[in-house]
Tab-separated table of C-alpha atoms in Angstrom:
chain	number	residue	atom	x	y	z
A	1	MET	CA	4.704	21.438	2.639
A	2	ASN	CA	3.781	21.163	6.370
A	3	ASP	CA	7.240	22.105	7.311
A	4	LEU	CA	7.164	25.419	5.109
A	5	VAL	CA	3.602	26.520	5.848
A	6	ARG	CA	4.205	26.104	9.643
A	7	GLN	CA	7.948	27.808	9.534
A	8	HIS	CA	6.696	30.717	7.401
A	9	THR	CA	3.063	31.392	7.634
A	10	ALA	CA	0.161	32.079	9.727
A	11	LEU	CA	-2.025	29.512	8.152
A	12	SER	CA	-3.914	27.274	10.590
A	13	GLU	CA	-3.908	23.471	10.498
A	14	SER	CA	-7.254	23.482	8.838
A	15	ASP	CA	-6.271	25.622	6.435
A	16	LEU	CA	-3.231	23.467	5.703
A	17	GLU	CA	-5.584	20.520	5.358
A	18	TRP	CA	-7.163	22.554	2.688
A	19	LEU	CA	-4.075	23.212	0.827
A	20	HIS	CA	-3.184	19.483	1.084
A	21	LEU	CA	-6.768	18.902	-0.424
A	22	LEU	CA	-5.944	21.399	-3.180
A	23	VAL	CA	-2.701	19.425	-3.856
A	24	SER	CA	-4.148	16.149	-4.394
A	25	GLU	CA	-6.379	17.871	-7.043
A	26	TRP	CA	-4.418	20.100	-8.960
A	27	GLN	CA	-2.645	17.552	-11.114
A	28	LEU	CA	-5.707	17.880	-12.968
A	29	LEU	CA	-5.687	21.705	-13.193
A	30	SER	CA	-2.357	21.777	-14.723
A	31	ASP	CA	-2.998	19.035	-17.238
A	32	LEU	CA	-5.988	20.825	-18.516
A	33	SER	CA	-4.325	24.264	-18.672
A	34	PHE	CA	-1.140	22.557	-20.276
A	35	ALA	CA	0.773	24.871	-17.559
A	36	ASP	CA	2.854	24.507	-14.487
A	37	LEU	CA	1.426	25.341	-11.127
A	38	VAL	CA	3.251	26.992	-8.334
A	39	LEU	CA	1.461	27.637	-5.077
A	40	TRP	CA	2.415	30.728	-3.147
A	41	VAL	CA	1.427	31.520	0.518
A	42	PRO	CA	2.283	34.869	2.201
A	43	THR	CA	4.553	34.768	5.027
A	44	LEU	CA	3.800	35.525	8.573
A	45	ASP	CA	4.850	39.056	8.492
A	46	GLY	CA	3.170	39.593	5.175
A	47	THR	CA	6.340	40.788	3.332
A	48	ARG	CA	7.218	38.020	1.218
A	49	TYR	CA	5.997	34.849	-0.380
A	50	VAL	CA	6.994	31.416	0.034
A	51	SER	CA	6.528	28.572	-2.589
A	52	VAL	CA	5.018	25.403	-0.743
A	53	ALA	CA	4.318	23.140	-3.663
A	54	GLN	CA	4.808	22.916	-7.326
A	55	MET	CA	3.089	20.550	-10.202
A	56	ARG	CA	4.177	19.972	-13.796
A	57	PRO	CA	1.890	19.263	-16.637
A	58	ASN	CA	1.770	15.652	-18.489
A	59	THR	CA	-0.032	17.202	-21.298
A	60	GLY	CA	2.495	19.853	-22.413
A	61	PRO	CA	6.192	21.132	-21.877
A	62	THR	CA	7.294	22.456	-18.433
A	63	SER	CA	7.984	26.282	-17.891
A	64	TYR	CA	10.297	25.751	-14.785
A	65	GLN	CA	13.345	23.251	-15.261
A	66	ASP	CA	14.227	23.829	-11.413
A	67	ASP	CA	12.232	23.142	-8.270
A	68	MET	CA	10.548	26.160	-6.771
A	69	VAL	CA	9.405	24.721	-3.648
A	70	GLY	CA	11.082	26.491	-0.658
A	71	HIS	CA	11.646	29.709	-2.751
A	72	LEU	CA	10.970	33.018	-1.041
A	73	VAL	CA	10.232	36.412	-3.271
A	74	PRO	CA	9.635	39.459	-1.631
A	75	ARG	CA	6.125	41.173	-2.057
A	76	GLY	CA	6.334	43.686	-5.009
A	77	ARG	CA	8.132	41.666	-7.193
A	78	ARG	CA	5.436	39.666	-9.002
A	79	PRO	CA	2.512	41.971	-9.162
A	80	LEU	CA	0.135	39.395	-10.214
A	81	LEU	CA	0.693	37.726	-7.179
A	82	ASP	CA	-0.103	40.902	-5.279
A	83	ALA	CA	-3.339	41.766	-7.330
A	84	ALA	CA	-4.550	38.151	-7.004
A	85	LEU	CA	-4.150	38.051	-3.281
A	86	ASP	CA	-5.316	41.359	-2.561
A	87	GLU	CA	-8.484	41.557	-4.958
A	88	GLY	CA	-9.006	38.038	-4.715
A	89	ARG	CA	-9.754	37.715	-8.454
A	90	ILE	CA	-7.818	35.859	-11.214
A	91	VAL	CA	-5.216	37.944	-12.751
A	92	ARG	CA	-3.975	37.847	-16.513
A	93	GLU	CA	-2.869	40.811	-16.976
A	94	GLY	CA	0.553	41.591	-18.429
A	95	ASP	CA	3.101	40.534	-21.316
A	96	PRO	CA	4.452	37.066	-21.398
A	97	GLU	CA	7.797	36.720	-19.418
A	98	TRP	CA	10.894	35.435	-20.958
A	99	ARG	CA	12.700	32.500	-19.295
A	100	GLU	CA	16.013	31.211	-20.696
A	101	GLU	CA	14.864	32.278	-24.148
A	102	VAL	CA	11.267	30.644	-23.641
A	103	PRO	CA	8.258	32.946	-23.456
A	104	VAL	CA	6.041	32.018	-20.587
A	105	ARG	CA	2.395	33.427	-20.230
A	106	VAL	CA	1.864	34.158	-16.439
A	107	GLU	CA	-1.609	33.813	-14.616
A	108	SER	CA	-2.352	34.124	-10.971
A	109	ILE	CA	-5.356	32.202	-8.982
A	110	PRO	CA	-6.202	33.035	-5.571
A	111	VAL	CA	-6.974	30.190	-3.463
A	112	ARG	CA	-9.764	30.862	-1.332
A	113	ARG	CA	-11.306	28.685	1.900
A	114	GLU	CA	-14.173	30.274	3.755
A	115	GLY	CA	-13.944	33.667	2.435
A	116	ARG	CA	-10.065	34.248	2.987
A	117	VAL	CA	-7.305	33.889	0.519
A	118	LEU	CA	-4.642	31.301	1.795
A	119	GLY	CA	-2.660	32.036	-1.149
A	120	VAL	CA	-2.002	32.046	-4.881
A	121	ILE	CA	-1.574	29.329	-7.633
A	122	ALA	CA	0.795	31.016	-10.219
A	123	ARG	CA	0.216	29.129	-13.510
A	124	ASN	CA	3.027	29.415	-16.022
A	125	THR	CA	2.229	28.291	-19.763
A	126	ASN	CA	5.162	27.536	-21.985
A	127	LEU	CA	4.381	29.458	-25.280
A	128	LEU	CA	7.287	27.836	-27.264
A	129	THR	CA	5.032	25.352	-28.774
A	130	VAL	CA	1.678	26.961	-29.228
A	131	ARG	CA	-0.168	26.174	-32.016
A	132	THR	CA	-3.777	26.319	-33.277
A	133	PRO	CA	-6.129	24.652	-30.509
A	134	SER	CA	-7.744	21.404	-31.701
A	135	ARG	CA	-11.271	20.872	-29.995
A	136	LEU	CA	-9.990	18.472	-27.204
A	137	GLU	CA	-7.476	21.500	-26.500
A	138	LEU	CA	-10.377	24.112	-26.230
A	139	THR	CA	-12.368	21.601	-24.071
A	140	TYR	CA	-9.326	21.035	-21.772
A	141	LEU	CA	-8.504	24.947	-21.494
A	142	GLN	CA	-12.459	26.051	-21.161
A	143	SER	CA	-12.681	23.114	-18.419
A	144	ALA	CA	-9.507	24.517	-16.702
A	145	SER	CA	-10.829	28.076	-16.679
A	146	ASP	CA	-13.955	26.535	-15.039
A	147	LEU	CA	-11.879	24.956	-12.165
A	148	ALA	CA	-9.485	27.895	-11.734
A	149	GLN	CA	-12.876	30.165	-10.991
A	150	MET	CA	-14.002	27.559	-8.755
A	151	ILE	CA	-10.687	27.578	-6.821
A	152	ALA	CA	-10.839	31.353	-6.826
A	153	ALA	CA	-14.383	31.122	-5.177
A	154	GLY	CA	-13.811	28.443	-2.643
A	155	SER	CA	-15.953	25.799	-4.220
A	156	PHE	CA	-13.123	23.282	-5.407
A	157	PRO	CA	-11.849	20.963	-4.223
A	158	PHE	CA	-14.715	19.288	-2.778
A	159	PRO	CA	-14.396	19.079	0.899
A	160	GLY	CA	-14.195	15.348	2.037
A	161	GLN	CA	-13.324	14.210	-1.488
A	162	GLN	CA	-9.469	13.357	-0.890
A	163	VAL	CA	-8.126	11.855	-4.136
A	164	ASP	CA	-5.544	9.087	-4.821
A	165	MET	CA	-3.503	10.650	-7.309
A	166	ASP	CA	-2.145	7.029	-8.356
A	167	ALA	CA	-5.397	5.562	-8.527
A	168	SER	CA	-7.610	8.210	-9.781
A	169	PRO	CA	-8.304	8.736	-13.614
A	170	ARG	CA	-6.454	11.774	-15.421
A	171	ALA	CA	-7.301	13.947	-17.996
A	172	GLY	CA	-5.336	12.358	-20.595
A	173	ASP	CA	-6.948	8.633	-19.727
A	174	GLY	CA	-10.086	10.055	-21.192
A	175	LEU	CA	-12.364	12.984	-20.789
A	176	ILE	CA	-15.934	13.935	-21.255
A	177	ARG	CA	-17.511	17.229	-21.259
A	178	LEU	CA	-21.360	17.308	-19.940
A	179	ASP	CA	-23.858	20.291	-20.033
A	180	ALA	CA	-26.055	20.833	-17.214
A	181	GLU	CA	-28.526	18.457	-18.125
A	182	GLY	CA	-25.592	15.532	-18.335
A	183	VAL	CA	-25.470	15.725	-22.268
A	184	VAL	CA	-22.349	15.002	-23.643
A	185	GLN	CA	-20.713	17.966	-25.404
A	186	TYR	CA	-17.065	16.467	-26.035
A	187	ALA	CA	-15.702	13.193	-25.423
A	188	SER	CA	-11.778	12.582	-26.133
A	189	PRO	CA	-11.075	9.785	-28.286
A	190	ASN	CA	-9.607	7.874	-25.244
A	191	ALA	CA	-13.072	8.431	-23.440
A	192	LEU	CA	-14.641	6.913	-26.493
A	193	SER	CA	-12.398	3.980	-26.858
A	194	ALA	CA	-13.253	3.081	-23.460
A	195	TYR	CA	-16.963	3.143	-23.847
A	196	HIS	CA	-16.518	1.253	-27.098
A	197	ARG	CA	-15.066	-1.441	-24.668
A	198	LEU	CA	-18.346	-1.447	-22.962
A	199	GLY	CA	-20.212	-2.273	-25.976
A	200	LEU	CA	-21.049	0.834	-27.122
A	201	ALA	CA	-21.922	1.164	-30.760
A	202	MET	CA	-22.517	4.865	-31.498
A	203	ASP	CA	-20.716	8.436	-30.905
A	204	LEU	CA	-21.528	9.733	-27.280
A	205	VAL	CA	-21.785	13.547	-28.334
A	206	GLY	CA	-25.294	14.343	-27.989
A	207	HIS	CA	-26.507	11.578	-25.745
A	208	PRO	CA	-27.277	11.752	-21.909
A	209	LEU	CA	-24.127	9.857	-20.367
A	210	GLY	CA	-26.045	8.710	-17.590
A	211	GLN	CA	-28.669	6.701	-19.404
A	212	VAL	CA	-26.214	5.295	-21.945
A	213	THR	CA	-23.761	4.373	-19.156
A	214	ALA	CA	-26.819	2.680	-17.357
A	215	GLU	CA	-27.814	1.070	-20.351
A	216	LEU	CA	-24.573	-0.524	-20.962
A	217	ALA	CA	-24.032	-1.928	-17.362
A	218	PRO	CA	-25.705	-5.397	-17.336
A	219	SER	CA	-27.622	-5.037	-14.147
A	220	ARG	CA	-31.259	-3.763	-14.123
A	221	GLY	CA	-33.409	-2.078	-11.175
A	222	PRO	CA	-32.133	0.668	-8.319
A	223	VAL	CA	-28.350	0.061	-9.214
A	224	ASP	CA	-29.056	1.401	-12.772
A	225	GLU	CA	-30.731	4.645	-11.482
A	226	ALA	CA	-27.839	5.400	-8.931
A	227	LEU	CA	-25.239	4.634	-12.012
A	228	ALA	CA	-27.390	6.911	-14.177
A	229	LYS	CA	-27.102	9.735	-11.554
A	230	ILE	CA	-23.509	9.184	-10.909
A	231	ALA	CA	-22.631	9.594	-14.476
A	232	SER	CA	-24.956	12.539	-15.169
A	233	GLY	CA	-22.099	14.537	-13.101
A	234	TYR	CA	-24.357	16.055	-10.348
A	235	ALA	CA	-22.114	15.359	-7.572
A	236	PRO	CA	-18.536	14.410	-6.945
A	237	ARG	CA	-18.275	10.699	-7.342
A	238	GLU	CA	-16.104	8.027	-8.350
A	239	THR	CA	-17.437	4.309	-9.483
A	240	GLU	CA	-16.569	1.474	-11.941
A	241	VAL	CA	-18.919	0.477	-14.694
A	242	GLU	CA	-18.753	-3.281	-16.047
A	243	GLY	CA	-20.141	-4.532	-19.327
A	244	ASN	CA	-19.248	-6.460	-22.207
A	245	GLY	CA	-16.251	-7.719	-20.618
A	246	GLY	CA	-14.902	-4.415	-20.197
A	247	VAL	CA	-14.472	-1.982	-16.998
A	248	ILE	CA	-13.983	1.597	-16.743
A	249	GLN	CA	-13.418	3.459	-13.948
A	250	LEU	CA	-15.095	7.038	-13.736
A	251	ARG	CA	-14.754	10.330	-12.088
A	252	THR	CA	-17.209	12.915	-12.156
A	253	ILE	CA	-16.777	16.624	-11.168
A	254	PRO	CA	-19.418	19.257	-11.161
A	255	LEU	CA	-18.526	22.739	-12.783
A	256	LYS	CA	-19.832	25.666	-10.888
A	257	PRO	CA	-17.420	28.338	-11.872
A	258	LYS	CA	-20.147	31.147	-10.657
A	259	GLY	CA	-22.109	29.324	-8.239
A	260	ALA	CA	-24.720	27.597	-10.798
A	261	HIS	CA	-24.161	24.334	-12.024
A	262	ILE	CA	-23.187	24.500	-15.958
A	263	GLY	CA	-22.158	21.232	-16.631
A	264	SER	CA	-19.589	18.435	-15.477
A	265	LEU	CA	-16.196	16.698	-16.285
A	266	VAL	CA	-16.117	12.856	-16.513
A	267	LEU	CA	-12.583	11.554	-16.268
A	268	LEU	CA	-12.412	7.858	-17.024
A	269	ARG	CA	-9.597	5.245	-17.381
A	270	ASP	CA	-10.009	1.568	-18.948
A	271	VAL	CA	-9.096	-0.467	-16.223
A	272	THR	CA	-10.033	-3.857	-18.019
A	273	GLU	CA	-6.737	-5.558	-17.923
A	274	LEU	CA	-6.011	-4.171	-14.541
A	275	ARG	CA	-8.956	-5.528	-13.041
A	276	ARG	CA	-8.080	-8.948	-14.996
A	277	ARG	CA	-4.871	-9.357	-13.342
A	278	GLU	CA	-6.009	-8.437	-9.983
A	279	ARG	CA	-8.557	-11.005	-10.374
A	280	GLU	CA	-6.171	-13.828	-11.670
A	281	LEU	CA	-3.876	-12.832	-8.250
A	282	ILE	CA	-6.969	-12.995	-6.022
A	283	THR	CA	-7.651	-16.459	-7.808
A	284	LYS	CA	-4.113	-17.625	-7.047
A	285	ASP	CA	-4.046	-16.513	-3.417
A	286	ALA	CA	-6.948	-18.330	-2.992
A	287	THR	CA	-5.765	-21.378	-4.538
A	288	ILE	CA	-2.500	-21.251	-2.639
A	289	ARG	CA	-4.366	-20.772	0.846
A	290	GLU	CA	-6.617	-23.637	-0.311
A	291	ILE	CA	-3.401	-26.059	-0.861
A	292	HIS	CA	-1.942	-24.862	2.469
A	293	HIS	CA	-5.405	-25.779	4.034
A	294	ARG	CA	-5.335	-29.462	2.297
A	295	VAL	CA	-1.798	-30.029	2.910
A	296	LYS	CA	-2.642	-29.353	6.904
A	297	ASN	CA	-5.729	-31.505	6.774
A	298	ASN	CA	-3.784	-34.282	5.118
A	299	LEU	CA	-1.023	-34.061	7.754
A	300	GLN	CA	-3.368	-33.863	10.431
A	301	THR	CA	-4.847	-37.486	9.093
A	302	VAL	CA	-1.519	-39.050	8.862
A	303	ALA	CA	-0.879	-37.977	12.480
A	304	ALA	CA	-4.137	-39.484	13.466
A	305	LEU	CA	-3.235	-42.730	11.640
A	306	LEU	CA	0.234	-42.699	13.551
A	307	ARG	CA	-1.510	-42.113	17.038
A	308	LEU	CA	-3.568	-44.896	16.096
A	309	GLN	CA	-0.988	-47.275	14.775
A	310	SER	CA	1.082	-46.438	18.189
A	311	ARG	CA	-1.808	-47.599	20.628
A	312	ARG	CA	-1.857	-51.006	18.977
A	313	MET	CA	1.911	-51.297	19.382
A	314	ASP	CA	3.132	-53.885	22.203
A	315	SER	CA	6.611	-52.011	22.177
A	316	ALA	CA	6.809	-49.037	24.415
A	317	GLN	CA	10.054	-48.127	22.342
A	318	GLY	CA	7.840	-48.261	18.973
A	319	ARG	CA	5.245	-46.333	20.776
A	320	GLU	CA	7.276	-43.535	21.904
A	321	ALA	CA	8.875	-43.442	18.214
A	322	LEU	CA	5.336	-42.998	16.599
A	323	ASN	CA	4.378	-40.714	19.102
A	324	GLU	CA	7.803	-38.231	18.123
A	325	ALA	CA	6.724	-39.143	14.498
A	326	VAL	CA	3.305	-37.444	15.699
A	327	ARG	CA	4.622	-34.247	16.901
A	328	ARG	CA	6.903	-33.785	14.057
A	329	VAL	CA	4.196	-33.902	11.699
A	330	GLY	CA	1.925	-31.897	14.014
A	331	SER	CA	4.567	-29.069	13.804
A	332	ILE	CA	4.663	-28.846	10.245
A	333	ALA	CA	0.721	-28.962	10.170
A	334	ILE	CA	0.747	-25.884	12.503
A	335	VAL	CA	2.789	-23.939	9.837
A	336	HIS	CA	0.397	-24.977	6.744
A	337	GLU	CA	-2.630	-23.970	8.745
A	338	THR	CA	-0.698	-20.547	9.648
A	339	LEU	CA	-0.131	-20.215	5.730
A	340	SER	CA	-3.673	-21.098	4.857
A	341	GLN	CA	-5.024	-17.787	6.501
A	342	ASN	CA	-2.312	-15.320	5.161
A	343	LEU	CA	-2.055	-13.849	1.817
A	344	ASP	CA	1.341	-14.239	1.098
A	345	GLU	CA	4.082	-16.859	2.051
A	346	ARG	CA	5.149	-15.319	5.384
A	347	VAL	CA	4.027	-16.266	8.994
A	348	GLU	CA	4.008	-14.617	12.353
A	349	PHE	CA	6.468	-17.201	14.210
A	350	ASP	CA	5.456	-16.127	17.464
A	351	GLU	CA	2.079	-17.616	17.349
A	352	ILE	CA	3.638	-20.781	15.672
A	353	ALA	CA	6.283	-21.224	18.384
A	354	ASP	CA	3.464	-20.889	21.256
A	355	ARG	CA	1.649	-23.546	19.678
A	356	VAL	CA	4.659	-25.820	19.229
A	357	ILE	CA	5.670	-25.256	23.115
A	358	ALA	CA	2.136	-25.969	24.069
A	359	MET	CA	2.501	-29.303	21.900
A	360	VAL	CA	5.555	-30.703	22.970
A	361	ALA	CA	4.810	-29.764	26.833
A	362	GLU	CA	2.068	-32.269	26.817
A	363	ILE	CA	4.501	-34.962	26.970
A	364	SER	CA	6.360	-33.644	30.162
A	365	PRO	CA	6.958	-36.341	32.699
A	366	GLY	CA	6.213	-33.735	35.495
A	367	LYS	CA	5.440	-30.136	36.346
A	368	VAL	CA	7.648	-28.776	33.824
A	369	ASN	CA	7.249	-24.882	32.933
A	370	CYS	CA	7.696	-23.764	29.094
A	371	ARG	CA	7.751	-20.472	28.364
A	372	ARG	CA	8.913	-18.189	25.497
A	373	THR	CA	10.544	-14.546	25.596
A	374	GLY	CA	11.471	-12.194	22.839
A	375	ARG	CA	9.872	-12.026	19.465
A	376	PHE	CA	10.697	-14.727	16.403
A	377	GLY	CA	8.602	-11.976	14.050
A	378	ILE	CA	7.447	-12.496	10.324
A	379	LEU	CA	9.323	-15.418	8.621
A	380	ASP	CA	9.101	-16.887	5.067
A	381	ALA	CA	7.571	-20.211	5.090
A	382	GLU	CA	10.489	-21.996	3.757
A	383	VAL	CA	12.161	-20.821	6.906
A	384	ALA	CA	8.960	-21.243	9.013
A	385	THR	CA	8.723	-24.967	8.531
A	386	PRO	CA	11.994	-26.185	8.908
A	387	LEU	CA	12.417	-24.046	11.991
A	388	SER	CA	9.095	-25.308	13.391
A	389	MET	CA	10.438	-28.756	13.304
A	390	VAL	CA	13.887	-27.877	14.905
A	391	LEU	CA	12.100	-26.325	17.675
A	392	THR	CA	9.766	-29.339	18.163
A	393	GLU	CA	12.965	-31.619	18.187
A	394	ILE	CA	14.925	-29.210	20.642
A	395	LEU	CA	12.225	-29.206	23.245
A	396	GLN	CA	11.162	-32.592	22.714
A	397	ASN	CA	14.614	-33.811	23.755
A	398	ALA	CA	14.864	-31.051	26.551
A	399	LEU	CA	11.676	-32.679	28.387
A	400	GLU	CA	12.643	-36.205	27.303
A	401	HIS	CA	16.067	-36.036	28.984
A	402	ALA	CA	16.689	-33.026	31.237
A	403	PHE	CA	14.168	-33.879	33.720
A	404	GLY	CA	13.361	-37.648	35.042
A	405	PRO	CA	10.054	-38.850	36.347
A	406	SER	CA	11.386	-38.645	39.984
A	407	GLU	CA	11.965	-34.938	39.892
A	408	GLN	CA	9.088	-32.662	40.825
A	409	GLY	CA	9.410	-29.660	38.195
A	410	GLY	CA	11.674	-27.509	35.942
A	411	THR	CA	11.867	-24.672	33.367
A	412	VAL	CA	12.428	-24.864	29.748
A	413	GLU	CA	12.756	-21.301	28.427
A	414	VAL	CA	12.703	-20.257	24.568
A	415	SER	CA	14.199	-17.058	23.873
A	416	ALA	CA	14.141	-15.377	20.367
A	417	VAL	CA	16.089	-12.005	19.316
A	418	ARG	CA	15.627	-10.668	16.154
A	419	GLY	CA	18.968	-8.878	14.748
A	420	ALA	CA	21.680	-10.769	16.448
A	421	ARG	CA	24.506	-11.203	13.987
A	422	PRO	CA	28.158	-11.394	13.180
A	423	VAL	CA	30.062	-8.278	12.938
A	424	GLY	CA	29.564	-6.604	9.317
A	425	GLU	CA	26.190	-8.142	8.328
A	426	ASP	CA	22.625	-6.783	7.697
A	427	ARG	CA	21.281	-6.112	11.529
A	428	ALA	CA	17.781	-7.658	10.848
A	429	ALA	CA	19.413	-10.462	8.970
A	430	ARG	CA	19.667	-12.874	11.591
A	431	LEU	CA	17.504	-14.713	14.389
A	432	LEU	CA	19.440	-16.255	17.474
A	433	ILE	CA	17.208	-18.677	19.420
A	434	THR	CA	17.972	-20.025	22.738
A	435	VAL	CA	16.393	-22.877	24.429
A	436	GLN	CA	17.480	-23.249	28.032
A	437	ASP	CA	16.812	-25.780	30.890
A	438	ASP	CA	17.406	-26.029	34.435
A	439	GLY	CA	17.661	-29.975	34.329
A	440	ARG	CA	20.208	-32.727	34.876
A	441	GLY	CA	22.441	-31.377	32.352
A	442	LEU	CA	24.534	-32.918	29.541
A	443	PRO	CA	26.149	-36.502	29.958
A	444	GLU	CA	30.092	-36.347	30.230
A	445	GLY	CA	31.888	-36.417	27.291
A	446	PHE	CA	28.668	-35.643	24.966
A	447	ASP	CA	29.215	-34.120	21.847
A	448	PRO	CA	25.792	-32.620	19.885
A	449	HIS	CA	27.866	-32.469	16.519
A	450	THR	CA	28.510	-36.201	16.443
A	451	ALA	CA	25.418	-37.845	18.669
A	452	GLY	CA	23.428	-40.247	16.951
A	453	ASN	CA	20.315	-39.209	18.412
A	454	LEU	CA	17.607	-39.003	15.487
A	455	GLY	CA	16.395	-35.628	16.607
A	456	LEU	CA	19.663	-34.135	17.087
A	457	GLN	CA	20.399	-35.450	13.588
A	458	ILE	CA	17.351	-33.768	12.381
A	459	VAL	CA	18.390	-30.768	13.876
A	460	ARG	CA	21.928	-30.721	12.583
A	461	THR	CA	20.461	-31.107	8.953
A	462	LEU	CA	17.857	-28.803	9.115
A	463	VAL	CA	19.681	-25.981	10.746
A	464	GLU	CA	23.161	-26.529	8.737
A	465	GLY	CA	21.670	-28.045	5.649
A	466	GLU	CA	18.512	-26.520	4.977
A	467	LEU	CA	18.450	-23.319	6.929
A	468	GLY	CA	22.151	-22.252	6.511
A	469	GLY	CA	22.783	-21.690	10.229
A	470	SER	CA	24.526	-22.984	13.060
A	471	PHE	CA	23.622	-25.197	15.821
A	472	ASP	CA	25.347	-25.936	19.246
A	473	MET	CA	24.570	-27.362	22.909
A	474	LEU	CA	26.411	-26.195	25.836
A	475	PRO	CA	26.438	-26.540	29.547
A	476	GLY	CA	23.942	-23.763	31.012
A	477	ALA	CA	25.966	-21.030	33.154
A	478	ALA	CA	23.771	-21.914	36.254
A	479	GLY	CA	23.124	-25.759	35.352
A	480	GLY	CA	21.104	-27.474	32.732
A	481	THR	CA	21.623	-27.020	29.138
A	482	ARG	CA	21.570	-24.172	26.926
A	483	VAL	CA	21.074	-24.859	22.933
A	484	VAL	CA	22.126	-22.060	20.755
A	485	LEU	CA	20.646	-21.478	17.254
A	486	ASP	CA	21.779	-18.802	14.702
A	487	VAL	CA	19.563	-18.869	11.691
A	488	PRO	CA	19.924	-16.307	8.705
A	489	VAL	CA	16.486	-15.003	7.565
A	490	ARG	CA	15.035	-12.285	5.274
A	491	PRO	CA	14.999	-8.746	6.690
A	492	GLN	CA	11.610	-7.533	8.012
A	493	LYS	CA	9.654	-4.757	6.271
């Protein structure tokens, strides 16, 4: 709609926003009218109309099998559009049109904003299945007529009341028609069933909806008064009412077809099961976060016990082995701490990598500068946990073996590139990680794939076995050692 309006018409951005507001609401008009709606706007030169939006009813057969958006028709070809635009009134004159052997009643409703007619809604009703209307259908049609008059007068839609068409109740979910005093004139079967879910044991017709709704809600005091006011329909509002184990969603629409308040429409939907499932999901999310939090605490306890044990050992080799175990446990604890703060099983790994780098850097024998470049991005927990251990082992190995006690300093750089891939694979499906140091380099004849070092064995097992990636350790181009990891990851969304 934006492109069509800006390309073909003279409407301002504020006019366009009004049309968007109308289109967010007009599914209701279409359903109440049992009719298709097409929004026509005059072109910049005033010689044609362009259709910028279309809506089909959920309550009846369509009049248009084809998409009408983008069609241009010259002025004069559709007299009802001309009359509605020029005279600013709803036009219903004329005989039904025949489209593919289907009779269609056409009406035109001017769209007014601040005294100006921006365009015209063509309301097209398929008459092939017309039958004697029931009370529900009569209420629908009367309500549609009132809304059409409000659109023509510029009093509907309501400014500042943008509606989510997917979340808001629709006419078929449940509809109640109130008079000017808030007393129920008509309640559809679905609406009555929803109120029975709240515990209503009588009919709604003839009773003030605000008072009935407030009595069904379990709370008392000022909340009741506000709820009663909302359910009485004096202002456009949305709310939820909970009682007797049920939850209904209410939306009120005041009706002022000629400027005076004559009543209201109340759309409602039984959302009991939906809210129950949402609460179950919230409970599950909270449980998962609590589990991660407890795992983190337990791992930190294990790390603390290992640290205490290392201090009591006489063997320097034994103390170092326990300290390595402390760092391995700590890297896993960092992942679980991050997961305990999230709603899903995915983590921003850059924060974890920075914390792992800082943790391992504490063992540096000299002034070694550790830094990260690039971004790891968001990773699944099943990737993040082993990857954090791998990163810990590689950094620990670099700091222990690349720089000796006599060396004054050095640099270890961790770089991550999201999207590195072999030819023919999804570009976002791999993560290339490089750890480069400027230390003493690899020993003569060293083979990382057969080395018996425990840390490298852990890296090989996790990278190749658990992550399904590849691992290599090479001499750096300018000296030192370069470790390269290529790990498959799920594409980011």
